XYZ file of C-alpha atoms in Angstrom:
569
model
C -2.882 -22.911 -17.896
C -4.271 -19.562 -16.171
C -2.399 -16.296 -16.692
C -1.376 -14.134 -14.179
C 0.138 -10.588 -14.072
C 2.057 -9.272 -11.000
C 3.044 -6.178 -10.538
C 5.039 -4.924 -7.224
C 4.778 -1.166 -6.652
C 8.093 0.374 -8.112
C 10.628 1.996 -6.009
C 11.764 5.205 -5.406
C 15.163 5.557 -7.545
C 16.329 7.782 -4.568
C 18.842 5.031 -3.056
C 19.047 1.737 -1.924
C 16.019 0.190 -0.214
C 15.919 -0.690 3.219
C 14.501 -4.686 3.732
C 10.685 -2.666 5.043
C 10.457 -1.434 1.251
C 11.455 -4.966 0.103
C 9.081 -6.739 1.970
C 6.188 -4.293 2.233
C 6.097 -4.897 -2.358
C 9.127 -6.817 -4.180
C 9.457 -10.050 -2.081
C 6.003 -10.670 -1.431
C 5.044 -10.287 -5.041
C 8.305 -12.613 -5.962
C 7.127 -15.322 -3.555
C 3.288 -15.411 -5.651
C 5.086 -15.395 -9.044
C 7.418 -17.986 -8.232
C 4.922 -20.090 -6.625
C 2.421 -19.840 -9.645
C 5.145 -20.821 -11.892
C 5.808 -23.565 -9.742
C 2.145 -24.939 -10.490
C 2.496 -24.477 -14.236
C 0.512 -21.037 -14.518
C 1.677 -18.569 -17.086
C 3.246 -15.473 -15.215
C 4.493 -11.529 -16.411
C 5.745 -10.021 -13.327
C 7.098 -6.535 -13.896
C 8.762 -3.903 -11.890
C 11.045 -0.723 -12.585
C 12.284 1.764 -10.875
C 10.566 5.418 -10.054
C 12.999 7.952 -11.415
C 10.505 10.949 -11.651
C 9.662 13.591 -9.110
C 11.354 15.661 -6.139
C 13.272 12.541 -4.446
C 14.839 11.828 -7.745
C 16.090 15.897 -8.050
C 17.239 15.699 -4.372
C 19.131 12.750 -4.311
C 21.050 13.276 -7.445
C 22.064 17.053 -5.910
C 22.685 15.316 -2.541
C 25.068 13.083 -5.165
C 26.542 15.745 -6.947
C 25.612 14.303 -9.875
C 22.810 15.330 -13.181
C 19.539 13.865 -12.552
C 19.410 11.366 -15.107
C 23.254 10.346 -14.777
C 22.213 9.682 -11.394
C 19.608 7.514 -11.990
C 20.898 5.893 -14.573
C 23.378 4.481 -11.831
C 21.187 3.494 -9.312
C 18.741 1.673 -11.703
C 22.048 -0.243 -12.556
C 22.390 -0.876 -8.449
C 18.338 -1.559 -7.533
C 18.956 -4.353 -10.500
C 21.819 -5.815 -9.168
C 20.304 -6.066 -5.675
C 17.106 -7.458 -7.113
C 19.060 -10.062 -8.141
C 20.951 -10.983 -5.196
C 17.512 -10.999 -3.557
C 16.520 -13.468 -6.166
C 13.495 -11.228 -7.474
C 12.403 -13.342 -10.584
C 11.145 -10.121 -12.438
C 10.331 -11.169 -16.340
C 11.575 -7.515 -16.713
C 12.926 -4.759 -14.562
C 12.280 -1.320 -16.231
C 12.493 2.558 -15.764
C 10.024 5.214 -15.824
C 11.999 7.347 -17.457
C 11.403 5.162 -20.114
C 10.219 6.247 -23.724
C 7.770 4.100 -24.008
C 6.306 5.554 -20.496
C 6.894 9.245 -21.664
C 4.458 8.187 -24.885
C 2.029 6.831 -23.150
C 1.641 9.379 -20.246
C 1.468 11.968 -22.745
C -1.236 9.379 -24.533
C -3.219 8.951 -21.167
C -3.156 12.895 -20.459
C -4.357 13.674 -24.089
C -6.964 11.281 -23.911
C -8.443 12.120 -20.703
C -8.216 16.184 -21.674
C -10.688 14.833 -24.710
C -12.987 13.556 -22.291
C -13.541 16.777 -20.342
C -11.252 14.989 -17.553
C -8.097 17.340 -17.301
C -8.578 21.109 -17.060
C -6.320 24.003 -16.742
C -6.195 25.515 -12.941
C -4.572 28.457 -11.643
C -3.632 27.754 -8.138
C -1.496 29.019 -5.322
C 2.118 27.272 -4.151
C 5.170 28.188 -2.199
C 8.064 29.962 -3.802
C 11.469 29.724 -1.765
C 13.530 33.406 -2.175
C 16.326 31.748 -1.052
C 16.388 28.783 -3.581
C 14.628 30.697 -6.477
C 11.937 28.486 -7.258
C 8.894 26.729 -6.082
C 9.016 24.050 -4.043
C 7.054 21.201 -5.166
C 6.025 17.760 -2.863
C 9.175 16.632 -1.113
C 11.351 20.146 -1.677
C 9.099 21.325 1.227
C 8.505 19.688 4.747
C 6.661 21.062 7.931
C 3.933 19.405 10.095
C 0.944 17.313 9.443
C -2.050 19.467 9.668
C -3.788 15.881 10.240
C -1.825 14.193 12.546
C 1.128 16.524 13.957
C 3.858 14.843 12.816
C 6.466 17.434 12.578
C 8.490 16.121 9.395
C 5.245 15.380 6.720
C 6.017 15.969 3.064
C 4.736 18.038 0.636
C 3.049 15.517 -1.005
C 1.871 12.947 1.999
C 2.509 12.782 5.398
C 4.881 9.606 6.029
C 3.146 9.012 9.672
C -0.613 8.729 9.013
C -0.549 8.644 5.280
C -2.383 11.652 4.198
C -2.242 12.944 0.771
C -0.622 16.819 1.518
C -0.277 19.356 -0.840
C 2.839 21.880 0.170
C 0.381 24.707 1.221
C -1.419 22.515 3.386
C 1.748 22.164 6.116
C 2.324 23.770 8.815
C 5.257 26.106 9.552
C 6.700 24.718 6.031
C 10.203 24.566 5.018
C 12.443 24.217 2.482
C 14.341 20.852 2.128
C 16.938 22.289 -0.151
C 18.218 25.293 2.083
C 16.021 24.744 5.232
C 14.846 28.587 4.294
C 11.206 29.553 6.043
C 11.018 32.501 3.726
C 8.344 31.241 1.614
C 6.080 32.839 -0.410
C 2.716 32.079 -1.778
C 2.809 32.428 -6.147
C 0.003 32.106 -8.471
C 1.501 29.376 -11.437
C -1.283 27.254 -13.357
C -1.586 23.908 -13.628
C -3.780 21.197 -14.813
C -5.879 18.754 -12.541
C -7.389 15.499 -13.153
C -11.182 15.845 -12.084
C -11.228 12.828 -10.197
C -14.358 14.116 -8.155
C -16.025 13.151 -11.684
C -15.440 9.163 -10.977
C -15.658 8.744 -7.555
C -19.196 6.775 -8.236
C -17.714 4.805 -11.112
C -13.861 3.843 -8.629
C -16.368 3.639 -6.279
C -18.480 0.603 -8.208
C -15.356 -0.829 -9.021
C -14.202 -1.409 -5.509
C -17.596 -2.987 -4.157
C -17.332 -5.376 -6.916
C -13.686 -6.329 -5.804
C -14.534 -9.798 -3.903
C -11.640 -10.680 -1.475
C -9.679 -7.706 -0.849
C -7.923 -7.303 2.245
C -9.242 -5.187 4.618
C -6.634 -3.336 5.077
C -6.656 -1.973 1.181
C -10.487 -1.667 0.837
C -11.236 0.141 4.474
C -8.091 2.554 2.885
C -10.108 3.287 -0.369
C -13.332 3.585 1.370
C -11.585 6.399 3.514
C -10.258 8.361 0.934
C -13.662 7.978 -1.024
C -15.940 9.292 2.028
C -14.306 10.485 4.457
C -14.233 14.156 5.039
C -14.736 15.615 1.348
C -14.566 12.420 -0.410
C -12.690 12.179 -3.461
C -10.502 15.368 -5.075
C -9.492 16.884 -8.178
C -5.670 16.129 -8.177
C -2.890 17.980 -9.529
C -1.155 16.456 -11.743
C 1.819 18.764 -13.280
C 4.981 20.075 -11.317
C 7.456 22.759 -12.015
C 10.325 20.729 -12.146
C 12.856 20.289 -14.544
C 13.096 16.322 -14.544
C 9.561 14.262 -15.800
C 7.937 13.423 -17.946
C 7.380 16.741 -20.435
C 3.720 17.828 -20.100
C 2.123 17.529 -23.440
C -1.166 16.554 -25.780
C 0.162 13.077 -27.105
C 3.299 14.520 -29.110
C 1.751 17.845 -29.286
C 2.989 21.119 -27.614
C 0.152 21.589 -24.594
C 0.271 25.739 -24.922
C 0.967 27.435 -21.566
C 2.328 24.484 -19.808
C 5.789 24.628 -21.070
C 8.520 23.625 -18.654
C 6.482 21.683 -16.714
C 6.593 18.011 -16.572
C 3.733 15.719 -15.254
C 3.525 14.709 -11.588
C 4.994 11.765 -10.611
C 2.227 9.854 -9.292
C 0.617 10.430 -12.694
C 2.928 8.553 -14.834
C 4.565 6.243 -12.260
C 1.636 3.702 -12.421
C 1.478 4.056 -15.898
C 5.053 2.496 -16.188
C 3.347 -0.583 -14.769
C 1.801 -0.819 -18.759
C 4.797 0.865 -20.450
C 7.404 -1.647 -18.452
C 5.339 -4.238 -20.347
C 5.963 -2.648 -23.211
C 9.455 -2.223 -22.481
C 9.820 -6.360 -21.947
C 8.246 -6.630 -25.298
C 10.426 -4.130 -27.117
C 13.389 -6.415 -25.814
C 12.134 -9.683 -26.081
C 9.775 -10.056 -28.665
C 6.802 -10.552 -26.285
C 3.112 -9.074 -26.829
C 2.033 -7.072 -24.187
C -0.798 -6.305 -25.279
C -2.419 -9.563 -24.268
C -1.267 -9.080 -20.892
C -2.820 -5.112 -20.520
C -5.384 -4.967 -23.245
C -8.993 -6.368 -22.839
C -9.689 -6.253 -26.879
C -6.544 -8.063 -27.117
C -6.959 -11.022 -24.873
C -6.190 -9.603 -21.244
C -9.510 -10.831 -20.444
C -8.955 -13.718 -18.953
C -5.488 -12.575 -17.333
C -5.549 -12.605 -13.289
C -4.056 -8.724 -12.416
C -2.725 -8.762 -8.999
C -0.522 -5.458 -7.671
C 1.403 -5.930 -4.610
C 2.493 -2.606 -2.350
C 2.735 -1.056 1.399
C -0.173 0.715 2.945
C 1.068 4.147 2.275
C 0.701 3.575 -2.040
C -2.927 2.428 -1.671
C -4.484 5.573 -2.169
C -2.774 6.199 -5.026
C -3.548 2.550 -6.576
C -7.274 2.214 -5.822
C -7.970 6.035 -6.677
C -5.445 7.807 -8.976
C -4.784 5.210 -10.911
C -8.419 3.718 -11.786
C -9.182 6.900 -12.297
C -6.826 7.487 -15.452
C -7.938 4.103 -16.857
C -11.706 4.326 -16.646
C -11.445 7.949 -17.062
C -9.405 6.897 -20.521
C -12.451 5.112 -21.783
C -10.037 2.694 -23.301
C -9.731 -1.463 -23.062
C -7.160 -1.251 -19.894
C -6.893 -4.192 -17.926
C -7.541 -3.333 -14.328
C -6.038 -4.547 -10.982
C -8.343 -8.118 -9.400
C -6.029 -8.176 -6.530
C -4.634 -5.528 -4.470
C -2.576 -6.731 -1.857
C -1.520 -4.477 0.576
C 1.097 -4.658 3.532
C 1.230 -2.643 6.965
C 4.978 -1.541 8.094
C 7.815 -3.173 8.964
C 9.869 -1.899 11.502
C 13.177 -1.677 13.247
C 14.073 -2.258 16.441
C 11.647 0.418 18.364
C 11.676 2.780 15.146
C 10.926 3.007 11.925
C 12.806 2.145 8.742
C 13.599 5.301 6.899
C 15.814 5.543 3.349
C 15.839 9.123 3.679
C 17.254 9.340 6.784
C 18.968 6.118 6.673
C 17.753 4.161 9.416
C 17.532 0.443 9.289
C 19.299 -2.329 7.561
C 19.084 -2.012 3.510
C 19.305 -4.212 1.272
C 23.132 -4.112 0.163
C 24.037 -4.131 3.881
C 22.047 -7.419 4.601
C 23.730 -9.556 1.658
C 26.758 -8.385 3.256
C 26.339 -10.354 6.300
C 24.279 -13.387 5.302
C 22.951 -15.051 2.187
C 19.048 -13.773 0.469
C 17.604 -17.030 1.937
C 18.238 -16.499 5.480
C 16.323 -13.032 4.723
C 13.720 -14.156 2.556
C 12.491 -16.977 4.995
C 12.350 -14.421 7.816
C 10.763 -11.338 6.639
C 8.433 -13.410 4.549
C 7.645 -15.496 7.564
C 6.959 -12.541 9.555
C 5.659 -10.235 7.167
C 3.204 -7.376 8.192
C -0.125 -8.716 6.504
C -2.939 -7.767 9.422
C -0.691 -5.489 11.780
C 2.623 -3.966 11.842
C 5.513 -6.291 12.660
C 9.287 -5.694 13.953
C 12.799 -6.978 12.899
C 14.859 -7.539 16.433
C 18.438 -9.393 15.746
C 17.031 -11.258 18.693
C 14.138 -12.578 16.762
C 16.044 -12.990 13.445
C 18.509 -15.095 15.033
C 16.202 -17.171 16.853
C 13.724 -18.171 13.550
C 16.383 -18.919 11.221
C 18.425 -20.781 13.863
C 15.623 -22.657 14.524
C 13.330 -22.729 10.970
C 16.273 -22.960 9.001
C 19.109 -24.788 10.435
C 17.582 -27.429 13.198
C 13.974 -28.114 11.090
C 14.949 -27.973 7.545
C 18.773 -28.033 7.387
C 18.871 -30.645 10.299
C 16.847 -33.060 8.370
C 18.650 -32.899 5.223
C 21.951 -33.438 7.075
C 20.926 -36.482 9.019
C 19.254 -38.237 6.049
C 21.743 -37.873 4.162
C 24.676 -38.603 5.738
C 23.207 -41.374 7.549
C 22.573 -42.978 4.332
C 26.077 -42.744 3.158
C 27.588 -44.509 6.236
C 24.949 -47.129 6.556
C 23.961 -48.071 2.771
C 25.551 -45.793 -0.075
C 25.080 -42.230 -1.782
C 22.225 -44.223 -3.618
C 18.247 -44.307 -2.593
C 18.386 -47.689 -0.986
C 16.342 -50.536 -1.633
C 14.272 -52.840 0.381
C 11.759 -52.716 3.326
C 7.842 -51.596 2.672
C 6.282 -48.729 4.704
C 4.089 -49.413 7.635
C 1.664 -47.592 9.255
C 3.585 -44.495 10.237
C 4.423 -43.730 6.719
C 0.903 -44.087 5.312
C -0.150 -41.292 8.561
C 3.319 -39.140 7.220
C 1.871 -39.038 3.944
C -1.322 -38.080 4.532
C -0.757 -35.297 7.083
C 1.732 -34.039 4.697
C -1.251 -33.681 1.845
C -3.815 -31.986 4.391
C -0.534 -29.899 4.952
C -0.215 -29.391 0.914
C -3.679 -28.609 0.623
C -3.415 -26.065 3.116
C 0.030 -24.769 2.074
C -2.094 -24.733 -1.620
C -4.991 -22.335 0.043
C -3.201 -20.096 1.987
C -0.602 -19.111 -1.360
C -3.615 -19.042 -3.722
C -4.937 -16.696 -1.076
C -1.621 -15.130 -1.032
C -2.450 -15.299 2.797
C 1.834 -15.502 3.444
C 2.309 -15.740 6.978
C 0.023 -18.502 7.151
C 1.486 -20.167 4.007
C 5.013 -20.288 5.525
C 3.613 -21.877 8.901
C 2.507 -24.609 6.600
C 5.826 -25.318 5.001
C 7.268 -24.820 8.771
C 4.940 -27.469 9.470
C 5.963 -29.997 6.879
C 9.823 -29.921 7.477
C 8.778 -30.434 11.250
C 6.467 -33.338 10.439
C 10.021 -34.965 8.819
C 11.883 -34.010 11.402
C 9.176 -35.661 14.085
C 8.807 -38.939 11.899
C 12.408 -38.939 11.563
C 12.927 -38.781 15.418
C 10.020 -41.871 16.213
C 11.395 -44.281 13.435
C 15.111 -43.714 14.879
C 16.262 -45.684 11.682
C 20.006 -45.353 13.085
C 18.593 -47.730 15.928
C 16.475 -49.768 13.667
C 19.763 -50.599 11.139
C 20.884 -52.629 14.153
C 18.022 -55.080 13.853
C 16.051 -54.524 10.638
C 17.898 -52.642 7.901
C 15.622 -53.074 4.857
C 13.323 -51.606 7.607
C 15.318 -48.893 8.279
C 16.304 -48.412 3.997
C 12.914 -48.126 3.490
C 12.363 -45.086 6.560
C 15.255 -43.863 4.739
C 13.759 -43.770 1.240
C 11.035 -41.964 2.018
C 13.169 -38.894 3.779
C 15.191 -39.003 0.598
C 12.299 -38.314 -1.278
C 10.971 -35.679 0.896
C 14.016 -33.929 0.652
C 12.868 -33.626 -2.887
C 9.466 -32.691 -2.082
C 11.059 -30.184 0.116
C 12.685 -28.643 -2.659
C 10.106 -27.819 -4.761
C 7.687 -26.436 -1.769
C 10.085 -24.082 -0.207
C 11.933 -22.876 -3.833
C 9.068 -19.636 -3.587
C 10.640 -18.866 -0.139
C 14.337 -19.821 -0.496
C 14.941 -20.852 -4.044
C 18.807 -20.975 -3.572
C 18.579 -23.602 -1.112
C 16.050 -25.231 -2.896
C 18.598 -25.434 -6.283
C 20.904 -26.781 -3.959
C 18.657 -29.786 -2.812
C 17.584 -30.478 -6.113
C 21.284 -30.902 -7.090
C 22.136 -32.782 -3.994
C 19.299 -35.595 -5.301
C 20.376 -35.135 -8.746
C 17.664 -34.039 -9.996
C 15.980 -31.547 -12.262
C 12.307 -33.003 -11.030
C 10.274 -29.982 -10.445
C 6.793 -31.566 -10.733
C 4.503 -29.703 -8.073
C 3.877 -32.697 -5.796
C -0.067 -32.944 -5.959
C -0.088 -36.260 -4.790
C 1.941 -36.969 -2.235
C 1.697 -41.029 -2.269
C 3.220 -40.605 -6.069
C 5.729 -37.841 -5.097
C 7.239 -40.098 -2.003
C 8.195 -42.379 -4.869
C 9.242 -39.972 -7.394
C 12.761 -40.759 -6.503
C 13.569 -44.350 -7.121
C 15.605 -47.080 -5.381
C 18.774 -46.804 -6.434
C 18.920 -43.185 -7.702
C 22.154 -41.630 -6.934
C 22.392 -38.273 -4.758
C 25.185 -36.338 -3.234
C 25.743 -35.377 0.408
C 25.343 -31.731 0.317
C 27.088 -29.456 2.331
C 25.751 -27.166 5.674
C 22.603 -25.908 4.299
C 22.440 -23.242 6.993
C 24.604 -21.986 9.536
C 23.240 -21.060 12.510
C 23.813 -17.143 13.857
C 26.225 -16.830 17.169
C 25.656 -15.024 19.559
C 28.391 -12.649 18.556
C 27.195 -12.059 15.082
C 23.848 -11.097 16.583
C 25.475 -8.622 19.157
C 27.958 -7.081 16.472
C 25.130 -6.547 14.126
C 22.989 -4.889 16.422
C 25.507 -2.565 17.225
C 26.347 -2.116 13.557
C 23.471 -0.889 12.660
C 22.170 1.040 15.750
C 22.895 4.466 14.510
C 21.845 5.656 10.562
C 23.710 5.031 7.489
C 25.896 7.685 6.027
């Protein structure tokens, strides 16, 4: 039984995510762990929620509410919708965590012993008007890079580009909108990444596999311009993670706290810590190479825009620890989804997000579609037109369609029993093996976690059901040969089963409700498809289920577009 570890990058605790954020990390990284429970593997997939840094601080003002009351609430929320989405996380944690402030303060003291971290006085804006400095995303002004007129202090959202606040153009405040800024000397300490850009460097060329669109990102970050930087990783900021030696005092740096995108990744090891601390689990097999992690599978799952900060940052604090840390073998990386001639946007609230969609329609209808269409090699766009017209025609006349017409056409011909008699021919015996070249492909494409391609697989196999369905005409057939016909009807019973199990990655509600409609708790990953057409036997009892999918009107499409036209409030 192989082990795998999935991480999906954690979100922002800044309010509820919009479905680009869900697919670009959570529901991708869902779809892999479900699938390699499905074939028996042994799976930890973690997430929590980012409560550190400037969006945290604005958001909870923007609330009216403390900082960590604030986020206390909308960890509570993100959870909940996790759920409705069906996001099988083993645990769903916070980094504002103890265990994470212990071990960013454990990474920071380590790497200041190896000559890693040093002290820095440098140069940042100071807002008269608000009375302090203005950090990452408390400033805004445009992209030295790429013009965009609304980059962040931190990164520019348009073309991706790591920022610091002095680096902007005609800056701003966020919190008053003030221009009178003013450059102040405050120290700080930086993690002398320029020191392992040969040894990140060596770790990516011996990453087999990656997609291209995460490795050419690290390669352009390593060489392109000046290559890698020293990074800056403390804040003045009230909320964080309190800068410190281990749980020492670190003299001169009091009230500061560590920069988010230092300990945020490091949740990733202290959320595993977290799942142990409530369950009893070891998480140290999972994370640490002296302690087993060896032979665990690491895979981390995240948009374009956190790449940098995964293949760089990050590797940099574990090699630069020196310590056993179990590092990423698969980073894969997502380009943008997004909406209707724009872009998705939670702070300025354009889109449909995730609350808003499980208002209107059930998580399968959006986790076939977005994980159908999701941005792998380019960006993609949600249209109502194009959502209506996949799950109208994916979900309700391929898979739904078949279910319905088996099933109810065995109840008023035989019984609501799989019905005996009849062998199968020679259309059967082609059925079953297209659907296990399908399987085998299906198979290659998840292990490859190559998604788009995966779900035109599974597409593939309803239609082939569908398509033998529609030649064998069994409703004609009962006229003159019913054991013929009980026999073309056995088999689509049994597929409905099969069906079950492939599809319960991408829409494991309706997949619980198929395995309940054949009465059955038969999960067995169906390897061979001559033994799983007859894992259902004659006789065995099933239930008529009801509409697995209604289709979308016209009018639902048309009201939805206009409901969400404009931004949220």
């Amino acid at each position: 039984m192989a082990r795998h570890l999935i991480t999906s990058a954690i979100p922002y605790i800044n309010g509820i995510k919009h479905l680009g954020n869900l697919v670009g990390s959570q529901l991708p990284a869902d779809l892999y762990a479900r699938y390699l429970r499905g074939r028996g593997d042994e799976v930890l997939f973690l997430c929590a929620t980012d409560e550190h840094g400037t969006p945290a601080e604005l958001a909870a003002a923007k609330a009216g509410k403390p900082v960590d009351e604030y986020c206390a609430e909308m960890w509570a929320v993100q959870a909940d919708l996790a759920k409705g989405f069906n996001l099988s996380f083993d645990y769903y944690g916070r980094s504002s965590s103890d265990q994470n402030r212990k071990l960013t303060q454990h990474f920071a003291s380590v790497l200041y012993d190896n000559g890693l971290i040093e002290e820095r006085m440098e140069t940042q804006m100071y807002s008269h008007a608000d009375g302090r400095y203005l950090p990452d995303r408390y400033i805004e002004g445009t992209c030295p890079n790429c013009g965009f007129d609304s980059a962040r202090g931190d990164q520019c959202d348009n073309c991706t580009k790591q920022l610091d606040p002095v680096d902007l153009i005609d800056p701003r405040s966020t919190i008053s909108g003030s221009t009178e800024l003013e450059m102040r000397d405050t120290k700080h300490l930086y993690l002398l990444q320029s020191k392992l850009k040969d040894d990140i460097d060596q770790w990516i060329d011996s990453q087999t596999g990656w997609p291209v669109l995460t490795t050419s990102i690290a390669k352009k970050w390593l060489h392109d311009g000046d290559g890698l930087q020293d990074r800056g990783i403390t804040r003045d900021l009230d909320w964080g993670v309190p800068v410190a030696l281990g749980d020492k005092p670190w003299p001169g740096m009091e009230g500061k706290v560590f920069y988010v995108w230092f300990d945020a990744p490091i949740e990733y090891i202290a959320c595993s810590q977290e799942w142990s601390d409530a369950t009893g689990g070891d998480w140290a097999r999972w994370w640490r190479t002296d302690k087993g992690a060896d032979d665990v599978r690491y895979t981390q799952f995240m948009g374009k825009d956190n790449v940098p900060f995964h293949t760089l940052s990050f590797p940099a604090t574990i090699i630069g620890s020196g310590e056993p840390w179990k590092r990423v073998d698969y980073l894969k990386s997502f380009n943008y989804l997004n909406y209707d001639g724009g872009q998705f946007s939670t702070s300025r609230g354009r889109g449909v997000f995730m609350d808003q969609a499980l208002e209107i329609l059930p998580a399968d209808y959006w986790r076939w579609w977005l994980l159908s269409r999701v941005p792998e090699t380019s960006d993609t766009e949600f249209t109502w037109d194009n959502f209506q017209t996949d799950v109208n025609k994916d979900l309700a006349d391929v898979l739904g369609n078949f279910v319905s017409r088996v099933t109810k056409f065995c109840r008023s011909k035989f019984s609501e029993d799989v019905p005996a008699g009849g062998e199968w021919g020679d259309a059967e015996t082609t059925l079953i093996a297209d659907l296990q070249t399908r399987l085998t492909a299906y198979e290659a494409a998840m292990d490859g976690i190559e998604i788009r391609k995966a779900a035109g697989e599974l597409r593939a196999m309803w239609a082939a059901g569908n398509e033998y369905l529609q030649a064998a005409a069994p409703w004609t057939l009962f006229k003159t040969d019913p054991d013929q016909a009980a026999a073309q009807i056995r088999l689509a019973l049994n597929l409905i089963r099969i069906y079950a199990v492939l599809s319960a990655p991408f829409i494991p509600t309706a997949s619980a409700k198929l395995l309940s409609a054949m009465n059955t708790l038969d999960m067995e990953w169906p390897s061979d498809m001559n033994a799983a057409v007859q894992a259902l036997p004659e006789g065995h009892a099933f239930n008529v289920p009801d509409n697995l999918f209604d289709k979308i009107t016209d009018e639902q499409r048309d009201e939805w577009a206009e409901r969400f036209a404009g931004t949220r409030d």
